[in-house]
Every structure is written in C-alpha cells, then in structure tokens.
mmCIF file of C-alpha atoms in Angstrom:
data_model
loop_
_atom_site.group_PDB
_atom_site.id
_atom_site.type_symbol
_atom_site.label_atom_id
_atom_site.label_comp_id
_atom_site.label_asym_id
_atom_site.label_seq_id
_atom_site.Cartn_x
_atom_site.Cartn_y
_atom_site.Cartn_z
ATOM 1 C CA MET A 1 61.568 95.005 -112.042
ATOM 2 C CA ARG A 2 64.549 92.685 -112.599
ATOM 3 C CA ALA A 3 65.881 91.648 -115.973
ATOM 4 C CA MET A 4 68.845 90.030 -117.705
ATOM 5 C CA THR A 5 70.792 93.005 -119.023
ATOM 6 C CA VAL A 6 74.004 93.938 -120.810
ATOM 7 C CA VAL A 7 75.548 97.141 -122.085
ATOM 8 C CA PRO A 8 75.586 96.629 -125.867
ATOM 9 C CA GLY A 9 79.112 96.371 -127.191
ATOM 10 C CA LYS A 10 80.695 96.170 -123.727
ATOM 11 C CA ALA A 11 82.188 92.815 -122.786
ATOM 12 C CA GLY A 12 81.574 91.527 -119.285
ATOM 13 C CA SER A 13 78.620 93.812 -118.583
ATOM 14 C CA ALA A 14 76.043 91.081 -117.866
ATOM 15 C CA SER A 15 74.072 91.846 -114.730
ATOM 16 C CA VAL A 16 70.717 91.595 -113.011
ATOM 17 C CA GLY A 17 69.461 95.022 -113.988
ATOM 18 C CA GLU A 18 66.562 97.038 -112.640
ATOM 19 C CA VAL A 19 64.460 98.190 -115.578
ATOM 20 C CA ALA A 20 61.173 99.981 -116.023
ATOM 21 C CA GLU A 21 57.908 98.122 -116.543
ATOM 22 C CA PRO A 22 57.477 97.112 -120.195
ATOM 23 C CA PRO A 23 55.947 99.954 -122.238
ATOM 24 C CA GLU A 24 52.543 99.445 -123.832
ATOM 25 C CA ALA A 25 54.200 100.158 -127.166
ATOM 26 C CA ASP A 26 55.706 96.670 -126.926
ATOM 27 C CA GLY A 27 52.263 95.122 -127.256
ATOM 28 C CA THR A 28 48.805 94.872 -125.762
ATOM 29 C CA MET A 29 49.451 91.586 -123.977
ATOM 30 C CA LEU A 30 51.196 91.619 -120.593
ATOM 31 C CA VAL A 31 53.146 88.458 -119.786
ATOM 32 C CA GLU A 32 54.953 87.198 -116.709
ATOM 33 C CA GLY A 33 58.370 85.837 -117.612
ATOM 34 C CA VAL A 34 58.761 82.155 -116.718
ATOM 35 C CA LEU A 35 61.955 80.944 -118.407
ATOM 36 C CA ALA A 36 64.579 82.262 -120.803
ATOM 37 C CA GLY A 37 66.971 79.985 -122.652
ATOM 38 C CA ILE A 38 70.654 80.785 -123.062
ATOM 39 C CA CYS A 39 72.342 80.113 -126.398
ATOM 40 C CA GLY A 40 75.480 81.029 -128.322
ATOM 41 C CA THR A 41 73.938 84.292 -129.491
ATOM 42 C CA ASP A 42 73.578 85.405 -125.872
ATOM 43 C CA LEU A 43 77.221 84.541 -125.222
ATOM 44 C CA GLU A 44 78.265 86.733 -128.152
ATOM 45 C CA LEU A 45 76.049 89.572 -126.935
ATOM 46 C CA VAL A 46 77.606 89.329 -123.459
ATOM 47 C CA ALA A 47 81.060 89.315 -125.057
ATOM 48 C CA GLY A 48 80.204 92.639 -126.717
ATOM 49 C CA GLU A 49 80.628 91.252 -130.226
ATOM 50 C CA PHE A 50 77.350 92.698 -131.501
ATOM 51 C CA GLY A 51 73.892 93.742 -130.341
ATOM 52 C CA SER A 52 71.986 96.977 -129.907
ATOM 53 C CA GLY A 53 69.293 98.230 -127.550
ATOM 54 C CA ARG A 54 66.356 100.544 -127.980
ATOM 55 C CA ALA A 55 67.087 104.032 -129.220
ATOM 56 C CA GLY A 56 68.525 106.075 -126.340
ATOM 57 C CA ALA A 57 68.753 103.125 -123.938
ATOM 58 C CA ASP A 58 71.981 102.352 -122.081
ATOM 59 C CA ARG A 59 71.240 98.670 -121.566
ATOM 60 C CA LEU A 60 69.726 95.842 -123.563
ATOM 61 C CA VAL A 61 67.411 93.278 -121.964
ATOM 62 C CA LEU A 62 68.442 89.863 -123.266
ATOM 63 C CA GLY A 63 66.300 86.791 -123.749
ATOM 64 C CA HIS A 64 65.095 85.655 -127.168
ATOM 65 C CA GLU A 65 64.317 82.044 -126.183
ATOM 66 C CA SER A 66 61.241 82.693 -124.100
ATOM 67 C CA LEU A 67 58.451 81.158 -122.106
ATOM 68 C CA GLY A 68 55.898 83.305 -120.326
ATOM 69 C CA GLN A 69 52.437 83.184 -118.771
ATOM 70 C CA VAL A 70 49.799 85.676 -119.833
ATOM 71 C CA LEU A 71 48.742 88.145 -117.157
ATOM 72 C CA LYS A 72 46.452 90.323 -119.291
ATOM 73 C CA ALA A 73 45.272 89.815 -122.852
ATOM 74 C CA PRO A 74 42.984 92.070 -124.900
ATOM 75 C CA PRO A 75 39.523 90.784 -125.869
ATOM 76 C CA GLY A 76 39.504 88.970 -129.175
ATOM 77 C CA SER A 77 43.243 88.285 -129.062
ATOM 78 C CA GLY A 78 42.799 84.527 -128.798
ATOM 79 C CA PHE A 79 44.739 84.489 -125.527
ATOM 80 C CA SER A 80 43.557 84.402 -121.923
ATOM 81 C CA SER A 81 45.113 84.988 -118.540
ATOM 82 C CA GLY A 82 47.130 81.932 -117.520
ATOM 83 C CA ASP A 83 48.025 80.817 -121.052
ATOM 84 C CA LEU A 84 51.635 79.852 -121.694
ATOM 85 C CA VAL A 85 53.237 81.653 -124.628
ATOM 86 C CA ALA A 86 56.533 82.007 -126.450
ATOM 87 C CA GLY A 87 57.456 85.299 -128.062
ATOM 88 C CA ILE A 88 58.560 85.515 -131.689
ATOM 89 C CA VAL A 89 61.994 87.102 -131.976
ATOM 90 C CA ARG A 90 62.137 89.097 -135.196
ATOM 91 C CA ARG A 91 59.964 92.041 -136.255
ATOM 92 C CA PRO A 92 59.619 93.173 -139.868
ATOM 93 C CA ASP A 93 61.306 96.355 -140.958
ATOM 94 C CA PRO A 94 59.211 99.528 -141.167
ATOM 95 C CA GLU A 95 59.594 99.899 -144.943
ATOM 96 C CA PRO A 96 58.679 97.004 -145.385
ATOM 97 C CA CYS A 97 60.892 95.121 -147.824
ATOM 98 C CA PRO A 98 59.132 92.642 -150.172
ATOM 99 C CA ALA A 99 59.987 89.694 -147.914
ATOM 100 C CA CYS A 100 58.815 91.370 -144.693
ATOM 101 C CA ALA A 101 55.614 92.489 -146.412
ATOM 102 C CA ARG A 102 54.813 88.825 -147.033
ATOM 103 C CA GLY A 103 55.501 87.675 -143.480
ATOM 104 C CA GLU A 104 58.938 86.310 -144.400
ATOM 105 C CA TRP A 105 60.793 88.687 -142.092
ATOM 106 C CA ASP A 106 63.453 86.037 -141.534
ATOM 107 C CA PHE A 107 64.439 86.810 -145.151
ATOM 108 C CA CYS A 108 64.504 90.604 -144.667
ATOM 109 C CA ARG A 109 66.280 92.194 -147.636
ATOM 110 C CA ASN A 110 67.346 95.541 -146.219
ATOM 111 C CA GLY A 111 68.433 94.619 -142.689
ATOM 112 C CA LEU A 112 66.105 97.118 -141.009
ATOM 113 C CA TYR A 113 64.332 94.459 -138.955
ATOM 114 C CA THR A 114 64.531 94.413 -135.161
ATOM 115 C CA GLU A 115 64.975 91.372 -132.918
ATOM 116 C CA ARG A 116 63.813 91.072 -129.339
ATOM 117 C CA GLY A 117 66.824 90.779 -127.073
ATOM 118 C CA ILE A 118 69.319 91.076 -129.916
ATOM 119 C CA LYS A 119 68.927 94.040 -132.266
ATOM 120 C CA GLY A 120 67.173 97.301 -131.520
ATOM 121 C CA ASP A 121 64.667 95.992 -128.997
ATOM 122 C CA ASP A 122 64.552 94.530 -125.497
ATOM 123 C CA GLY A 123 64.116 90.802 -125.084
ATOM 124 C CA TYR A 124 61.988 88.539 -122.956
ATOM 125 C CA GLY A 125 64.479 87.974 -120.137
ATOM 126 C CA ALA A 126 62.552 89.996 -117.568
ATOM 127 C CA GLU A 127 60.031 89.420 -114.812
ATOM 128 C CA ARG A 128 57.352 90.901 -117.085
ATOM 129 C CA TRP A 129 57.209 91.656 -120.783
ATOM 130 C CA ARG A 130 54.713 92.806 -123.344
ATOM 131 C CA VAL A 131 54.063 91.473 -126.812
ATOM 132 C CA ASP A 132 51.600 92.012 -129.632
ATOM 133 C CA PRO A 133 49.357 88.912 -129.747
ATOM 134 C CA TYR A 134 50.331 88.400 -133.397
ATOM 135 C CA PHE A 135 53.923 87.853 -132.290
ATOM 136 C CA ALA A 136 53.042 85.374 -129.539
ATOM 137 C CA VAL A 137 52.750 81.617 -129.975
ATOM 138 C CA ARG A 138 50.533 79.552 -127.723
ATOM 139 C CA VAL A 139 52.370 76.850 -125.793
ATOM 140 C CA PRO A 140 50.087 73.930 -124.878
ATOM 141 C CA ALA A 141 49.836 73.380 -121.133
ATOM 142 C CA GLU A 142 51.085 69.807 -121.504
ATOM 143 C CA LEU A 143 54.470 71.117 -122.643
ATOM 144 C CA GLY A 144 54.902 73.204 -119.500
ATOM 145 C CA ARG A 145 58.487 74.374 -119.029
ATOM 146 C CA LEU A 146 59.511 72.609 -122.242
ATOM 147 C CA GLY A 147 57.877 75.505 -124.070
ATOM 148 C CA VAL A 148 61.179 77.346 -123.672
ATOM 149 C CA LEU A 149 62.415 75.073 -126.481
ATOM 150 C CA VAL A 150 59.904 76.463 -128.992
ATOM 151 C CA GLU A 151 62.201 79.210 -130.304
ATOM 152 C CA PRO A 152 65.282 77.006 -130.851
ATOM 153 C CA ALA A 153 63.059 74.301 -132.352
ATOM 154 C CA SER A 154 61.646 76.886 -134.776
ATOM 155 C CA ILE A 155 65.157 77.358 -136.175
ATOM 156 C CA LEU A 156 65.133 73.681 -137.142
ATOM 157 C CA THR A 157 61.623 73.535 -138.529
ATOM 158 C CA LYS A 158 62.654 76.370 -140.823
ATOM 159 C CA ALA A 159 65.929 74.622 -141.678
ATOM 160 C CA TRP A 160 64.095 71.462 -142.668
ATOM 161 C CA GLU A 161 61.606 73.490 -144.708
ATOM 162 C CA GLN A 162 64.522 75.010 -146.613
ATOM 163 C CA VAL A 163 66.071 71.569 -147.162
ATOM 164 C CA ASP A 164 62.748 70.354 -148.575
ATOM 165 C CA HIS A 165 62.514 73.357 -150.906
ATOM 166 C CA VAL A 166 66.024 72.854 -152.256
ATOM 167 C CA GLY A 167 65.788 69.077 -152.398
ATOM 168 C CA GLY A 168 62.486 69.369 -154.245
ATOM 169 C CA ARG A 169 64.221 70.772 -157.328
ATOM 170 C CA SER A 170 64.498 67.126 -158.463
ATOM 171 C CA TRP A 171 63.326 63.713 -157.299
ATOM 172 C CA TYR A 172 63.685 63.882 -153.534
ATOM 173 C CA GLU A 173 63.477 61.011 -151.085
ATOM 174 C CA PRO A 174 66.230 61.414 -148.477
ATOM 175 C CA LYS A 175 67.061 58.522 -146.193
ATOM 176 C CA GLN A 176 70.453 59.240 -144.629
ATOM 177 C CA VAL A 177 70.898 62.372 -142.515
ATOM 178 C CA LEU A 178 74.085 63.661 -140.924
ATOM 179 C CA VAL A 179 73.876 66.271 -138.172
ATOM 180 C CA THR A 180 77.148 67.926 -137.203
ATOM 181 C CA GLY A 181 77.173 69.216 -133.650
ATOM 182 C CA ALA A 182 75.212 67.752 -130.731
ATOM 183 C CA GLY A 183 74.307 70.959 -128.941
ATOM 184 C CA PRO A 184 70.658 71.989 -128.569
ATOM 185 C CA ILE A 185 70.323 72.916 -132.253
ATOM 186 C CA GLY A 186 71.958 69.709 -133.464
ATOM 187 C CA LEU A 187 69.918 67.503 -131.156
ATOM 188 C CA LEU A 188 66.677 69.216 -132.166
ATOM 189 C CA ALA A 189 67.675 68.781 -135.816
ATOM 190 C CA ALA A 190 68.185 65.079 -135.111
ATOM 191 C CA LEU A 191 64.801 64.933 -133.367
ATOM 192 C CA VAL A 192 63.033 66.294 -136.452
ATOM 193 C CA ALA A 193 64.960 63.905 -138.702
ATOM 194 C CA ALA A 194 63.998 60.953 -136.507
ATOM 195 C CA GLN A 195 60.357 62.035 -136.493
ATOM 196 C CA ARG A 196 60.495 62.053 -140.300
ATOM 197 C CA GLY A 197 61.731 58.485 -140.298
ATOM 198 C CA TYR A 198 65.243 59.174 -141.554
ATOM 199 C CA ASP A 199 68.382 57.265 -140.587
ATOM 200 C CA VAL A 200 70.136 59.755 -138.303
ATOM 201 C CA HIS A 201 73.863 60.139 -137.650
ATOM 202 C CA VAL A 202 75.121 62.825 -135.251
ATOM 203 C CA LEU A 203 78.722 64.014 -135.075
ATOM 204 C CA ASP A 204 80.201 65.638 -131.995
ATOM 205 C CA ARG A 205 83.821 65.939 -130.906
ATOM 206 C CA SER A 206 83.209 64.474 -127.461
ATOM 207 C CA ASP A 207 81.406 61.323 -126.379
ATOM 208 C CA GLU A 208 81.340 62.403 -122.736
ATOM 209 C CA GLY A 209 78.143 63.395 -120.961
ATOM 210 C CA PRO A 210 74.511 62.843 -121.982
ATOM 211 C CA LYS A 211 74.733 63.588 -125.719
ATOM 212 C CA PRO A 212 75.565 60.091 -127.039
ATOM 213 C CA GLN A 213 72.669 58.483 -125.191
ATOM 214 C CA LEU A 214 70.267 61.222 -126.300
ATOM 215 C CA VAL A 215 71.190 60.443 -129.904
ATOM 216 C CA ARG A 216 70.874 56.690 -129.396
ATOM 217 C CA ASP A 217 67.491 57.134 -127.742
ATOM 218 C CA LEU A 218 66.309 58.712 -131.010
ATOM 219 C CA GLY A 219 67.466 55.571 -132.790
ATOM 220 C CA GLY A 220 70.450 57.439 -134.182
ATOM 221 C CA THR A 221 74.174 56.770 -134.437
ATOM 222 C CA PHE A 222 76.615 58.918 -132.491
ATOM 223 C CA LEU A 223 80.019 59.691 -134.080
ATOM 224 C CA THR A 224 83.110 61.503 -132.871
ATOM 225 C CA ASP A 225 84.863 61.492 -136.254
ATOM 226 C CA LEU A 226 83.529 61.674 -139.799
ATOM 227 C CA SER A 227 85.681 58.679 -140.699
ATOM 228 C CA GLU A 228 83.217 56.618 -138.644
ATOM 229 C CA LEU A 229 80.330 57.478 -140.988
ATOM 230 C CA GLN A 230 79.430 54.388 -142.999
ATOM 231 C CA VAL A 231 76.813 55.982 -145.276
ATOM 232 C CA GLN A 232 76.605 58.818 -147.794
ATOM 233 C CA PRO A 233 74.316 61.525 -146.385
ATOM 234 C CA ASP A 234 71.470 62.839 -148.500
ATOM 235 C CA VAL A 235 71.073 65.759 -146.082
ATOM 236 C CA VAL A 236 73.514 67.429 -143.714
ATOM 237 C CA ILE A 237 72.313 69.814 -141.007
ATOM 238 C CA GLU A 238 75.446 71.689 -139.967
ATOM 239 C CA ALA A 239 75.178 73.131 -136.458
ATOM 240 C CA THR A 240 78.804 73.825 -135.508
ATOM 241 C CA GLY A 241 79.776 76.663 -137.837
ATOM 242 C CA ALA A 242 83.301 75.238 -137.813
ATOM 243 C CA GLY A 243 84.892 75.679 -141.229
ATOM 244 C CA PRO A 244 86.799 72.375 -141.356
ATOM 245 C CA VAL A 245 83.655 70.439 -140.382
ATOM 246 C CA VAL A 246 81.589 72.248 -143.018
ATOM 247 C CA VAL A 247 84.101 71.469 -145.753
ATOM 248 C CA GLU A 248 84.583 67.815 -144.857
ATOM 249 C CA ALA A 249 80.864 67.176 -144.478
ATOM 250 C CA ALA A 250 80.131 68.917 -147.795
ATOM 251 C CA LYS A 251 82.515 66.532 -149.548
ATOM 252 C CA LEU A 252 80.433 63.596 -148.327
ATOM 253 C CA LEU A 253 77.095 64.720 -149.770
ATOM 254 C CA ALA A 254 75.288 62.255 -152.000
ATOM 255 C CA PRO A 255 74.292 63.274 -155.544
ATOM 256 C CA ALA A 256 71.695 66.076 -155.346
ATOM 257 C CA GLY A 257 72.353 66.229 -151.598
ATOM 258 C CA VAL A 258 71.605 69.311 -149.523
ATOM 259 C CA MET A 259 73.618 70.797 -146.669
ATOM 260 C CA CYS A 260 71.857 73.372 -144.505
ATOM 261 C CA LEU A 261 74.181 75.644 -142.534
ATOM 262 C CA ALA A 262 72.504 76.492 -139.224
ATOM 263 C CA GLY A 263 75.569 77.248 -137.075
ATOM 264 C CA ILE A 264 77.951 80.179 -136.920
ATOM 265 C CA SER A 265 81.469 79.915 -135.595
ATOM 266 C CA PRO A 266 82.194 82.332 -132.727
ATOM 267 C CA GLY A 267 85.677 83.077 -134.034
ATOM 268 C CA PRO A 268 87.047 84.741 -137.187
ATOM 269 C CA ALA A 269 89.610 81.988 -137.799
ATOM 270 C CA SER A 270 90.314 81.126 -141.427
ATOM 271 C CA ILE A 271 91.111 77.701 -142.860
ATOM 272 C CA ASP A 272 92.961 76.509 -145.912
ATOM 273 C CA VAL A 273 90.581 74.867 -148.361
ATOM 274 C CA GLN A 274 91.247 73.335 -151.757
ATOM 275 C CA MET A 275 88.268 75.240 -153.090
ATOM 276 C CA ASP A 276 88.566 74.044 -156.679
ATOM 277 C CA ALA A 277 88.278 70.420 -155.585
ATOM 278 C CA LEU A 278 85.333 71.145 -153.283
ATOM 279 C CA VAL A 279 83.499 73.125 -155.961
ATOM 280 C CA ARG A 280 84.062 70.337 -158.456
ATOM 281 C CA GLN A 281 82.513 67.786 -156.104
ATOM 282 C CA LEU A 282 79.495 69.994 -155.458
ATOM 283 C CA VAL A 283 78.979 70.770 -159.131
ATOM 284 C CA VAL A 284 79.287 67.254 -160.514
ATOM 285 C CA ARG A 285 76.936 65.951 -157.802
ATOM 286 C CA ASN A 286 74.348 68.744 -158.159
ATOM 287 C CA ALA A 287 74.809 69.229 -154.416
ATOM 288 C CA ALA A 288 73.653 72.401 -152.681
ATOM 289 C CA LEU A 289 74.711 74.415 -149.636
ATOM 290 C CA VAL A 290 72.151 76.773 -148.125
ATOM 291 C CA GLY A 291 72.311 78.998 -145.068
ATOM 292 C CA THR A 292 69.429 79.624 -142.688
ATOM 293 C CA VAL A 293 68.821 81.963 -139.764
ATOM 294 C CA ASN A 294 65.849 82.935 -137.619
ATOM 295 C CA ALA A 295 62.293 81.799 -138.316
ATOM 296 C CA ALA A 296 58.899 83.061 -139.469
ATOM 297 C CA LYS A 297 55.663 82.705 -137.529
ATOM 298 C CA ARG A 298 54.658 79.397 -139.148
ATOM 299 C CA HIS A 299 57.934 77.821 -138.042
ATOM 300 C CA TYR A 300 57.058 78.492 -134.396
ATOM 301 C CA ALA A 301 53.735 76.691 -134.855
ATOM 302 C CA ASP A 302 55.597 73.810 -136.519
ATOM 303 C CA ALA A 303 58.028 73.774 -133.579
ATOM 304 C CA VAL A 304 55.156 73.327 -131.130
ATOM 305 C CA ASP A 305 53.986 70.326 -133.157
ATOM 306 C CA VAL A 306 57.492 68.821 -133.119
ATOM 307 C CA LEU A 307 57.752 69.193 -129.347
ATOM 308 C CA LEU A 308 54.279 67.778 -128.755
ATOM 309 C CA ALA A 309 55.182 64.709 -130.812
ATOM 310 C CA ALA A 310 58.452 64.134 -128.952
ATOM 311 C CA ASP A 311 59.048 61.992 -125.895
ATOM 312 C CA LYS A 312 58.739 64.469 -123.026
ATOM 313 C CA SER A 313 61.351 62.739 -120.905
ATOM 314 C CA TRP A 314 63.807 63.041 -123.807
ATOM 315 C CA LEU A 315 63.096 66.775 -124.105
ATOM 316 C CA GLU A 316 63.511 67.202 -120.353
ATOM 317 C CA ARG A 317 67.042 65.830 -120.635
ATOM 318 C CA LEU A 318 67.949 68.629 -123.046
ATOM 319 C CA ILE A 319 67.470 71.155 -120.234
ATOM 320 C CA THR A 320 70.475 70.278 -118.135
ATOM 321 C CA ARG A 321 70.598 73.267 -115.787
ATOM 322 C CA THR A 322 68.242 75.941 -114.453
ATOM 323 C CA VAL A 323 69.618 79.046 -112.739
ATOM 324 C CA PRO A 324 67.681 81.796 -110.944
ATOM 325 C CA LEU A 325 67.318 85.266 -112.428
ATOM 326 C CA SER A 326 69.056 86.581 -109.316
ATOM 327 C CA ASP A 327 72.217 84.797 -110.468
ATOM 328 C CA TRP A 328 71.613 84.569 -114.209
ATOM 329 C CA PRO A 329 75.211 85.446 -115.290
ATOM 330 C CA SER A 330 76.236 82.042 -113.894
ATOM 331 C CA ALA A 331 74.323 80.528 -116.833
ATOM 332 C CA LEU A 332 76.988 81.948 -119.141
ATOM 333 C CA THR A 333 79.713 79.650 -117.777
ATOM 334 C CA LYS A 334 79.414 76.341 -119.561
ATOM 335 C CA LYS A 335 79.719 73.192 -117.458
ATOM 336 C CA PRO A 336 80.905 69.859 -118.889
ATOM 337 C CA ASP A 337 77.474 68.253 -119.176
ATOM 338 C CA ASP A 338 75.551 71.372 -120.200
ATOM 339 C CA ILE A 339 73.274 71.166 -123.201
ATOM 340 C CA LYS A 340 70.535 73.759 -122.712
ATOM 341 C CA VAL A 341 70.763 76.121 -119.743
ATOM 342 C CA VAL A 342 67.686 78.160 -118.833
ATOM 343 C CA VAL A 343 67.033 81.059 -116.480
ATOM 344 C CA ASP A 344 64.113 80.942 -114.050
ATOM 345 C CA LEU A 345 62.683 84.447 -114.297
ATOM 346 C CA ARG A 346 60.583 83.966 -111.169
ATOM 347 C CA ALA A 347 63.531 83.188 -108.890
#
C-alpha cells in the first residue's frame, strides 16, 4: 500500500513509498486513512533534522495529524465500522516513568516514549493503519474532514489547561489574551480564547492572505507589530518560537501573567537579550513562562468539543489546500495563502 515516507535523518527523501500492510501489533482496530495534516514537525522530519523509524526499518511513515475511517473494530471496543477517528500521537514508555504510568505521557520523564510518525513508530499517513482503540479518539460525523484538526487542536487544549494551572496559583480572571503567530496553532489558540470569552489579539508579521479576516471573524484584533497592542495581556500563547518575539511579548505580561510557549523555532539562531532586565520584569510581576508540547488523551476529547463548538465555515477556511497522496511531497512547499495543508490519503 502507499504511504507518506521519508528516510530518517536524510534530507530530501520524502516520497510516496510502498509499505507493507500495518502489523497487528500496531493495534486491533484497522482504519482506512482519510486525511493527514502537514505541520512544521513534518517539515523538520523531511529536512532530516530529527526523527526515527521502527527498529530495523529503512523508512518512516509520516503523519501524526490524522483522520481515518474504521474498517474493522474488535467487539467491545466502543468503535464500529464506518466511524471516523483520530489517532493519538504519543505512546508511554515501557518502563513506565511516573508520569506515563498516570496517563500523562506528554510529560514523560525519561524520554523513552514513542510517537506515531515522529519517533520510533510509523505514523498515520498511509492508506491503512492500525491503532489500539485506547489510542483512538472518536470524531463526530458532523465534523467530517475537519476531524483532521483534532490533533493540532489538542495541543491548544493542553496549552490552555497549563495556563489555567499556572494562573490558578493566585486570583485568576484573565481578560486580555495575546497570541503570537497566526498559523494553525495560533489561530486555534485564538479560537479557544474567543470561546472562553476573552479579548483576543493576534500578532503575525504579514497582513496578507486570509489570516487577518479569520482573526476578525473571531471578534479579535489582528496586529503586525507589538507596538500596535493597546492592552496589557494577562495571557500570551506564543506560537512562533522566534526568540525576539518571545522576549518582547514576555516584557508585556501583566502582573501574575502567564506566557505559554507552544512554538519552536526551526533554526538555531541566537539573539542578544538583556536577560537581567527581563528577569527583573518577570520577578517583580510574578509572571510565569511555561513550555508545552504534545497532549494526553483527555486533551484530544477536549479538542473535539472545541471543534464542535466552532463555526464550521470558519474551521473550513483553516484548511487552505488539499493534495493527493500520489503527490504528497507538494504539500511541503508553502504557498503564500497556506494555513493548514492536508493530504488526501484516498487519492
């Protein structure tokens, strides 16, 4: 069968690979691949910057943002043929560490976890894949193809959970939210903030294309420079990973404010920072910076709720391009108006 494959560690090796049928060891539920989303992690994997396949395998099947349709499900699994599902990405380590043992594998302490399509295991970017029912999330039929947004949305439901935990150390009633970066992660962060009733401000370096209107349709304010921000943010969701943006946004935090770092810069570039001054501002304001990555099972369920509550036409506009599996490497070349690009695994 066909799949989205790369040779781990080898740049430019993306291809439509022929791979064996998914082994039963992957799980008792057989799923037909419907869509796979492309994100920055996939670009880094294709660039050979990191990633690893199964033991002894020459190629890695990509695809961690998934949508599939159940072909066969075991009795008592809670799933039936025809159900739409999204696959959870991370698997707990075999030890397990204290976090993994409690279902918090996104906080794995020893790094021995595996991740479908990223680290030590094949992903969901294939015509068929298998998954243990425990690691599958039901996608309501009314979401349809928008179910491919469940995994990226889970990153934000976790991020907001972490913000709530940190903010809850004192009196906590945020009103002003700044999101830096208007890619899929930033826009989904803004969606959650808008659903919570916050005043949303989204920063992006370009006001070309559909992003400004998507922000405005959430009731938010679109900015191209932090100097345009007229409020002091109680919460910052940082989705660019760009050092200068992180530093400047951190300086703006309100007293007891929280910045959640959800983006990683693709480059190793360093920046000059007056660290003493930044630390002083954070300390005297009781402000906090917290990083977040991946998601646990509950965050996927929360993501489904977020998507169900959203305007479906707004979500549809996030998916700006669909490419066939037969030509999936073309999804790796970003076009000016691209937000979320997905691969049709049936084409």
